[in-house]
Amino acid sequence: MTRLNEIGIMRFVLILSIVIGHTFAIYGIAAERSWTLPENFENVESLWWINPVFISFSLQAFVFISGYLMRMQVGLASIDKHKFISKKFKRLFVPLIIFGLLYWLIIDRYMFNGIYDCINYFLSGPGHLWFLAMLFLCFIAMIVNLGVEKIICKSRLVKTLYCGVLLLIYFLSLFAPDDFRIAQLCQYYIYFVVGYWSYDYRSKLKSVTWPLILIFILITVILIGIKLYLFQNKPDHYYLLSHITKLFLGISGSYLTLMLCMKCPEGTYLSEIGAWNGYFGVYIFHQFILRYIYYKTDWLIDVNQYIVGIVALTTTLLISWLLSQIFLRFKFTRRLI
């Protein structure tokens, strides 16, 4: 499959954003933190905004580019559905189980409440590995959807109705349990579909002018501002509004990142960085390292409170890169990342 320059650069930008966001997830008001403040750490509330800004649309954009790449694969050849599912199972579900077991042994040590709870824990993906389970389900859903894809794309009315159904499912899933990541699938699948459809307009997206990109920047910044406001002021009646904002921010941010990365010519230093094959590994390893540093060691306790995050981020990126390089050297481990 032809390597797309913009996708490689997007992976680099999005992975970096996710690692930065998770590194600073320990700061802020207790009720609003994504992660618990480690014992004996000083809370720096002025850094609370870093996490919600850097992960504001990163995961949605990853799902977007997964759909984008799948459309490329489907467009290049007649897809063998069973072979495709088998490939994605090995790519996503095998690492999910192996690293999920390691996450439970090293980081979580969650106590199960019966067989169902144990199965749900591992198949749903502990910690950040939930994303692998959800993404695998997105591929399965699109494979099922391919049977009606041509009908949907030929009729604007049917396509509009289909989008309406996806939106309805999105909002209904907000009130559903997330066993086996079914609710997460319902919330993220819309980005997968948008990315899938967007590949057909790749040439138009590459030719988008800077004035339109500036409009997307403005829209995205405004939506991030709304998200930050709701993040700090989120009583129950803001719940639905925050998810509406998340939805539009995910789509706007995905398109903005894609169009900006398309503006980067091939052969540049940034495109060479994007060509690296280890970003999936960095995503898998980074939370192991961060959580171990924060919650299993006292290494950062005596570090100045304002540079703790920088030290943790640098260390995590370096070790994640090193582990990914090691895994890429061997055939068996290379398949896991």
Short mmCIF file of C-alpha atoms in Angstrom, two decimals:
data_model
loop_
_atom_site.label_atom_id
_atom_site.label_comp_id
_atom_site.label_asym_id
_atom_site.label_seq_id
_atom_site.Cartn_x
_atom_site.Cartn_y
_atom_site.Cartn_z
CA MET A 1 0.00 0.00 0.00
CA THR A 2 1.32 3.44 -0.92
CA ARG A 3 2.47 5.44 2.09
CA LEU A 4 0.59 8.72 2.47
CA ASN A 5 2.80 11.60 3.58
CA GLU A 6 0.02 13.41 5.43
CA ILE A 7 -0.96 10.33 7.47
CA GLY A 8 2.57 9.75 8.73
CA ILE A 9 2.89 13.37 9.85
CA MET A 10 -0.57 13.24 11.46
CA ARG A 11 0.42 10.17 13.46
CA PHE A 12 3.49 11.96 14.78
CA VAL A 13 1.54 15.10 15.74
CA LEU A 14 -1.35 13.20 17.32
CA ILE A 15 0.82 10.76 19.29
CA LEU A 16 2.88 13.65 20.64
CA SER A 17 -0.32 15.47 21.63
CA ILE A 18 -1.70 12.41 23.44
CA VAL A 19 1.52 11.82 25.40
CA ILE A 20 1.68 15.51 26.39
CA GLY A 21 -1.97 15.43 27.45
CA HIS A 22 -1.56 12.32 29.59
CA THR A 23 1.63 13.64 31.16
CA PHE A 24 -0.21 16.70 32.52
CA ALA A 25 -3.47 14.87 33.34
CA ILE A 26 -2.53 14.85 37.03
CA TYR A 27 -3.00 18.63 37.43
CA GLY A 28 -6.10 20.68 38.16
CA ILE A 29 -9.08 20.61 40.51
CA ALA A 30 -9.51 17.11 41.95
CA ALA A 31 -12.98 16.58 40.48
CA GLU A 32 -11.78 17.54 37.00
CA ARG A 33 -8.51 15.61 36.78
CA SER A 34 -8.23 12.75 34.33
CA TRP A 35 -5.66 11.09 36.60
CA THR A 36 -5.25 11.13 40.38
CA LEU A 37 -2.51 13.41 41.69
CA PRO A 38 0.37 11.12 42.78
CA GLU A 39 1.09 10.94 46.49
CA ASN A 40 3.44 13.67 47.78
CA PHE A 41 3.17 15.62 44.51
CA GLU A 42 2.31 19.31 44.53
CA ASN A 43 -0.70 20.27 42.44
CA VAL A 44 0.01 23.01 39.91
CA GLU A 45 -3.48 24.21 39.02
CA SER A 46 -2.13 26.68 36.45
CA LEU A 47 -1.24 23.67 34.27
CA TRP A 48 -4.75 22.19 34.30
CA TRP A 49 -5.53 23.31 30.73
CA ILE A 50 -2.70 21.34 29.04
CA ASN A 51 -4.45 17.98 29.20
CA PRO A 52 -7.87 19.03 27.80
CA VAL A 53 -6.24 21.13 25.04
CA PHE A 54 -3.79 18.52 23.77
CA ILE A 55 -6.27 15.64 23.79
CA SER A 56 -9.20 17.77 22.64
CA PHE A 57 -9.48 15.98 19.29
CA SER A 58 -6.40 13.72 19.06
CA LEU A 59 -8.21 10.41 19.52
CA GLN A 60 -11.05 11.42 17.21
CA ALA A 61 -8.49 12.35 14.55
CA PHE A 62 -6.81 8.95 14.92
CA VAL A 63 -10.12 7.24 14.22
CA PHE A 64 -10.63 9.65 11.31
CA ILE A 65 -7.33 8.67 9.65
CA SER A 66 -8.05 4.98 10.24
CA GLY A 67 -11.22 5.34 8.19
CA TYR A 68 -9.30 7.42 5.64
CA LEU A 69 -6.73 4.66 5.17
CA MET A 70 -9.35 1.93 5.02
CA ARG A 71 -11.05 3.74 2.12
CA MET A 72 -7.71 3.83 0.36
CA GLN A 73 -7.33 0.06 0.82
CA VAL A 74 -10.86 -0.64 -0.37
CA GLY A 75 -10.36 1.66 -3.35
CA LEU A 76 -7.16 -0.02 -4.49
CA ALA A 77 -8.49 -3.57 -4.63
CA SER A 78 -11.49 -5.76 -4.01
CA ILE A 79 -11.31 -6.38 -0.30
CA ASP A 80 -11.31 -9.90 1.17
CA LYS A 81 -13.43 -9.29 4.26
CA HIS A 82 -12.27 -12.35 6.19
CA LYS A 83 -8.62 -11.66 5.44
CA PHE A 84 -9.05 -7.99 6.34
CA ILE A 85 -10.70 -8.79 9.70
CA SER A 86 -8.01 -11.38 10.46
CA LYS A 87 -5.31 -8.81 9.74
CA LYS A 88 -6.92 -6.20 12.01
CA PHE A 89 -7.44 -8.83 14.73
CA LYS A 90 -3.71 -9.56 14.73
CA ARG A 91 -2.88 -5.86 14.53
CA LEU A 92 -5.20 -4.65 17.29
CA PHE A 93 -6.71 -7.44 19.35
CA VAL A 94 -3.60 -9.56 19.94
CA PRO A 95 -1.64 -6.54 21.32
CA LEU A 96 -4.76 -5.61 23.31
CA ILE A 97 -4.74 -8.95 25.15
CA ILE A 98 -0.97 -9.22 25.61
CA PHE A 99 -0.40 -5.65 26.77
CA GLY A 100 -3.69 -5.70 28.68
CA LEU A 101 -2.40 -8.59 30.76
CA LEU A 102 0.87 -6.72 31.36
CA TYR A 103 -1.06 -3.57 32.29
CA TRP A 104 -3.05 -5.54 34.86
CA LEU A 105 0.09 -7.18 36.29
CA ILE A 106 2.30 -4.07 36.37
CA ILE A 107 -0.02 -1.08 36.75
CA ASP A 108 -3.63 -1.80 37.62
CA ARG A 109 -4.00 -4.92 39.79
CA TYR A 110 -7.76 -4.57 39.48
CA MET A 111 -9.79 -7.01 41.60
CA PHE A 112 -12.42 -8.75 39.46
CA ASN A 113 -16.03 -9.22 40.50
CA GLY A 114 -16.67 -12.51 38.74
CA ILE A 115 -15.96 -14.08 35.35
CA TYR A 116 -17.98 -11.54 33.32
CA ASP A 117 -16.09 -8.65 34.91
CA CYS A 118 -12.75 -10.33 34.10
CA ILE A 119 -13.67 -10.98 30.46
CA ASN A 120 -15.06 -7.46 30.05
CA TYR A 121 -11.90 -5.98 31.59
CA PHE A 122 -9.49 -7.62 29.16
CA LEU A 123 -11.63 -7.46 26.02
CA SER A 124 -12.51 -3.81 26.68
CA GLY A 125 -8.86 -2.86 27.10
CA PRO A 126 -7.54 -1.66 30.48
CA GLY A 127 -6.23 1.88 30.70
CA HIS A 128 -5.40 3.51 27.36
CA LEU A 129 -5.75 0.14 25.58
CA TRP A 130 -9.50 0.72 25.35
CA PHE A 131 -8.72 2.58 22.14
CA LEU A 132 -7.51 -0.61 20.44
CA ALA A 133 -10.73 -2.45 21.29
CA MET A 134 -12.88 0.43 20.05
CA LEU A 135 -10.87 0.85 16.83
CA PHE A 136 -11.12 -2.86 16.05
CA LEU A 137 -14.90 -2.59 16.40
CA CYS A 138 -14.87 0.39 14.01
CA PHE A 139 -13.23 -1.75 11.32
CA ILE A 140 -15.75 -4.53 11.93
CA ALA A 141 -18.63 -2.05 11.69
CA MET A 142 -17.32 -0.63 8.41
CA ILE A 143 -16.86 -4.13 6.96
CA VAL A 144 -20.51 -4.81 7.77
CA ASN A 145 -21.42 -1.41 6.35
CA LEU A 146 -19.65 -1.98 3.00
CA GLY A 147 -22.66 -3.88 1.73
CA VAL A 148 -24.71 -0.68 1.65
CA GLU A 149 -21.85 1.79 1.13
CA LYS A 150 -22.44 2.22 -2.60
CA ILE A 151 -26.13 2.90 -2.04
CA ILE A 152 -25.37 5.46 0.66
CA CYS A 153 -22.80 7.36 -1.42
CA LYS A 154 -24.93 7.50 -4.57
CA SER A 155 -27.88 9.21 -2.93
CA ARG A 156 -27.46 12.51 -1.09
CA LEU A 157 -30.76 11.95 0.73
CA VAL A 158 -29.76 8.46 1.90
CA LYS A 159 -26.36 9.77 2.97
CA THR A 160 -28.03 12.55 4.99
CA LEU A 161 -30.38 10.07 6.64
CA TYR A 162 -27.43 7.78 7.40
CA CYS A 163 -25.59 10.66 9.09
CA GLY A 164 -28.73 11.35 11.10
CA VAL A 165 -28.79 7.75 12.28
CA LEU A 166 -25.11 7.95 13.29
CA LEU A 167 -25.80 11.14 15.26
CA LEU A 168 -28.78 9.53 17.00
CA ILE A 169 -26.66 6.52 17.93
CA TYR A 170 -23.90 8.86 19.13
CA PHE A 171 -26.16 10.69 21.57
CA LEU A 172 -28.03 7.60 22.76
CA SER A 173 -24.73 5.89 23.54
CA LEU A 174 -23.87 8.65 26.01
CA PHE A 175 -26.39 7.12 28.38
CA ALA A 176 -25.45 3.47 27.76
CA PRO A 177 -22.97 1.25 29.67
CA ASP A 178 -19.62 0.79 27.98
CA ASP A 179 -19.18 -2.96 28.31
CA PHE A 180 -16.79 -4.29 25.64
CA ARG A 181 -16.48 -0.66 24.35
CA ILE A 182 -19.79 -0.77 22.49
CA ALA A 183 -20.72 2.72 23.71
CA GLN A 184 -17.29 4.06 22.69
CA LEU A 185 -17.77 2.48 19.26
CA CYS A 186 -21.06 4.33 18.86
CA GLN A 187 -19.40 7.61 19.82
CA TYR A 188 -16.24 7.29 17.68
CA TYR A 189 -17.58 5.48 14.62
CA ILE A 190 -18.88 8.74 13.15
CA TYR A 191 -15.28 10.01 12.86
CA PHE A 192 -14.30 6.76 11.15
CA VAL A 193 -17.08 7.19 8.59
CA VAL A 194 -16.21 10.85 7.95
CA GLY A 195 -12.56 9.90 7.44
CA TYR A 196 -13.57 7.04 5.15
CA TRP A 197 -15.65 9.35 2.97
CA SER A 198 -13.01 12.07 3.01
CA TYR A 199 -10.44 10.01 1.12
CA ASP A 200 -12.54 10.38 -2.05
CA TYR A 201 -11.97 14.15 -1.77
CA ARG A 202 -8.21 13.91 -1.10
CA SER A 203 -7.24 15.95 -4.15
CA LYS A 204 -9.64 18.74 -3.16
CA LEU A 205 -8.38 18.71 0.43
CA LYS A 206 -4.77 18.99 -0.80
CA SER A 207 -5.69 22.06 -2.83
CA VAL A 208 -7.49 23.88 0.00
CA THR A 209 -6.25 27.47 0.28
CA TRP A 210 -4.84 29.09 3.40
CA PRO A 211 -7.84 31.39 3.97
CA LEU A 212 -10.08 28.32 4.40
CA ILE A 213 -7.50 26.68 6.66
CA LEU A 214 -7.47 29.85 8.78
CA ILE A 215 -11.25 29.57 9.10
CA PHE A 216 -10.84 25.99 10.34
CA ILE A 217 -8.19 27.18 12.81
CA LEU A 218 -10.59 29.83 14.12
CA ILE A 219 -13.46 27.35 14.44
CA THR A 220 -11.24 24.81 16.19
CA VAL A 221 -9.85 27.39 18.63
CA ILE A 222 -13.36 28.60 19.49
CA LEU A 223 -14.54 25.02 20.08
CA ILE A 224 -11.52 24.33 22.29
CA GLY A 225 -12.37 27.49 24.25
CA ILE A 226 -15.94 26.28 24.73
CA LYS A 227 -14.64 22.88 25.81
CA LEU A 228 -12.33 24.46 28.40
CA TYR A 229 -15.20 26.56 29.76
CA LEU A 230 -17.44 23.52 30.06
CA PHE A 231 -14.56 21.53 31.53
CA GLN A 232 -14.35 24.01 34.40
CA ASN A 233 -18.09 24.63 34.70
CA LYS A 234 -19.83 21.35 34.04
CA PRO A 235 -22.98 20.84 36.07
CA ASP A 236 -25.32 18.14 34.86
CA HIS A 237 -27.17 20.40 32.40
CA TYR A 238 -23.91 20.97 30.45
CA TYR A 239 -23.40 17.25 29.83
CA LEU A 240 -25.11 17.15 26.45
CA LEU A 241 -23.61 20.47 25.32
CA SER A 242 -20.10 19.26 26.14
CA HIS A 243 -20.58 16.21 23.92
CA ILE A 244 -22.00 18.31 21.09
CA THR A 245 -18.88 20.46 21.35
CA LYS A 246 -16.70 17.32 21.41
CA LEU A 247 -18.39 16.03 18.26
CA PHE A 248 -17.86 19.19 16.20
CA LEU A 249 -14.36 19.69 17.63
CA GLY A 250 -13.39 16.16 16.64
CA ILE A 251 -14.50 16.71 13.05
CA SER A 252 -13.08 20.23 12.75
CA GLY A 253 -9.78 19.26 14.39
CA SER A 254 -9.41 16.17 12.21
CA TYR A 255 -9.86 18.14 9.00
CA LEU A 256 -7.59 20.93 10.22
CA THR A 257 -4.78 18.53 11.12
CA LEU A 258 -5.16 16.66 7.83
CA MET A 259 -5.09 19.82 5.70
CA LEU A 260 -2.09 21.25 7.56
CA CYS A 261 -0.17 17.98 7.19
CA MET A 262 -1.03 17.92 3.48
CA LYS A 263 0.73 21.26 3.14
CA CYS A 264 4.00 19.67 4.26
CA PRO A 265 5.91 18.59 1.11
CA GLU A 266 7.42 15.12 0.91
CA GLY A 267 11.12 14.79 1.56
CA THR A 268 11.18 17.29 4.41
CA TYR A 269 12.51 16.44 7.87
CA LEU A 270 8.96 16.33 9.25
CA SER A 271 7.80 13.88 6.58
CA GLU A 272 10.83 11.68 7.35
CA ILE A 273 9.83 11.65 11.01
CA GLY A 274 6.29 10.74 9.97
CA ALA A 275 7.59 7.76 7.99
CA TRP A 276 8.74 5.98 11.17
CA ASN A 277 6.80 2.78 11.92
CA GLY A 278 6.92 2.91 15.71
CA TYR A 279 4.16 5.35 16.67
CA PHE A 280 1.72 2.58 17.55
CA GLY A 281 4.37 1.32 19.95
CA VAL A 282 4.81 4.76 21.50
CA TYR A 283 1.06 4.89 22.13
CA ILE A 284 1.10 1.48 23.82
CA PHE A 285 4.22 2.03 25.92
CA HIS A 286 3.78 5.63 27.04
CA GLN A 287 1.08 5.06 29.66
CA PHE A 288 2.91 2.11 31.18
CA ILE A 289 5.91 4.36 31.68
CA LEU A 290 4.02 7.42 32.88
CA ARG A 291 1.88 5.54 35.39
CA TYR A 292 4.86 3.60 36.67
CA ILE A 293 6.87 6.79 37.15
CA TYR A 294 3.99 8.65 38.79
CA TYR A 295 2.47 5.95 40.99
CA LYS A 296 5.10 3.23 41.49
CA THR A 297 8.26 5.27 42.15
CA ASP A 298 9.37 8.28 44.20
CA TRP A 299 11.70 9.46 41.47
CA LEU A 300 10.01 12.82 40.77
CA ILE A 301 9.07 13.83 44.30
CA ASP A 302 12.09 16.12 44.79
CA VAL A 303 11.90 17.65 41.30
CA ASN A 304 10.69 21.26 41.07
CA GLN A 305 6.89 21.20 40.74
CA TYR A 306 6.94 23.31 37.57
CA ILE A 307 9.28 21.01 35.65
CA VAL A 308 7.96 17.63 36.87
CA GLY A 309 5.77 17.35 33.77
CA ILE A 310 8.64 18.23 31.43
CA VAL A 311 10.93 15.64 33.03
CA ALA A 312 8.19 12.98 32.95
CA LEU A 313 7.33 13.81 29.33
CA THR A 314 10.94 13.70 28.13
CA THR A 315 11.61 10.43 29.96
CA THR A 316 8.42 8.83 28.67
CA LEU A 317 9.04 9.81 25.05
CA LEU A 318 12.65 8.62 25.19
CA ILE A 319 11.87 5.23 26.74
CA SER A 320 8.82 4.73 24.49
CA TRP A 321 10.95 5.45 21.42
CA LEU A 322 13.69 3.10 22.63
CA LEU A 323 11.25 0.25 23.37
CA SER A 324 9.57 0.74 19.99
CA GLN A 325 12.95 0.58 18.24
CA ILE A 326 13.77 -2.65 20.06
CA PHE A 327 10.38 -4.19 19.22
CA LEU A 328 10.76 -3.23 15.55
CA ARG A 329 14.02 -5.19 15.32
CA PHE A 330 12.41 -8.60 15.90
CA LYS A 331 9.73 -10.27 13.79
CA PHE A 332 7.44 -11.40 16.64
CA THR A 333 7.56 -8.18 18.66
CA ARG A 334 7.28 -6.07 15.51
CA ARG A 335 3.83 -7.59 14.94
CA LEU A 336 2.71 -6.29 18.33
CA ILE A 337 3.37 -2.64 17.52
#
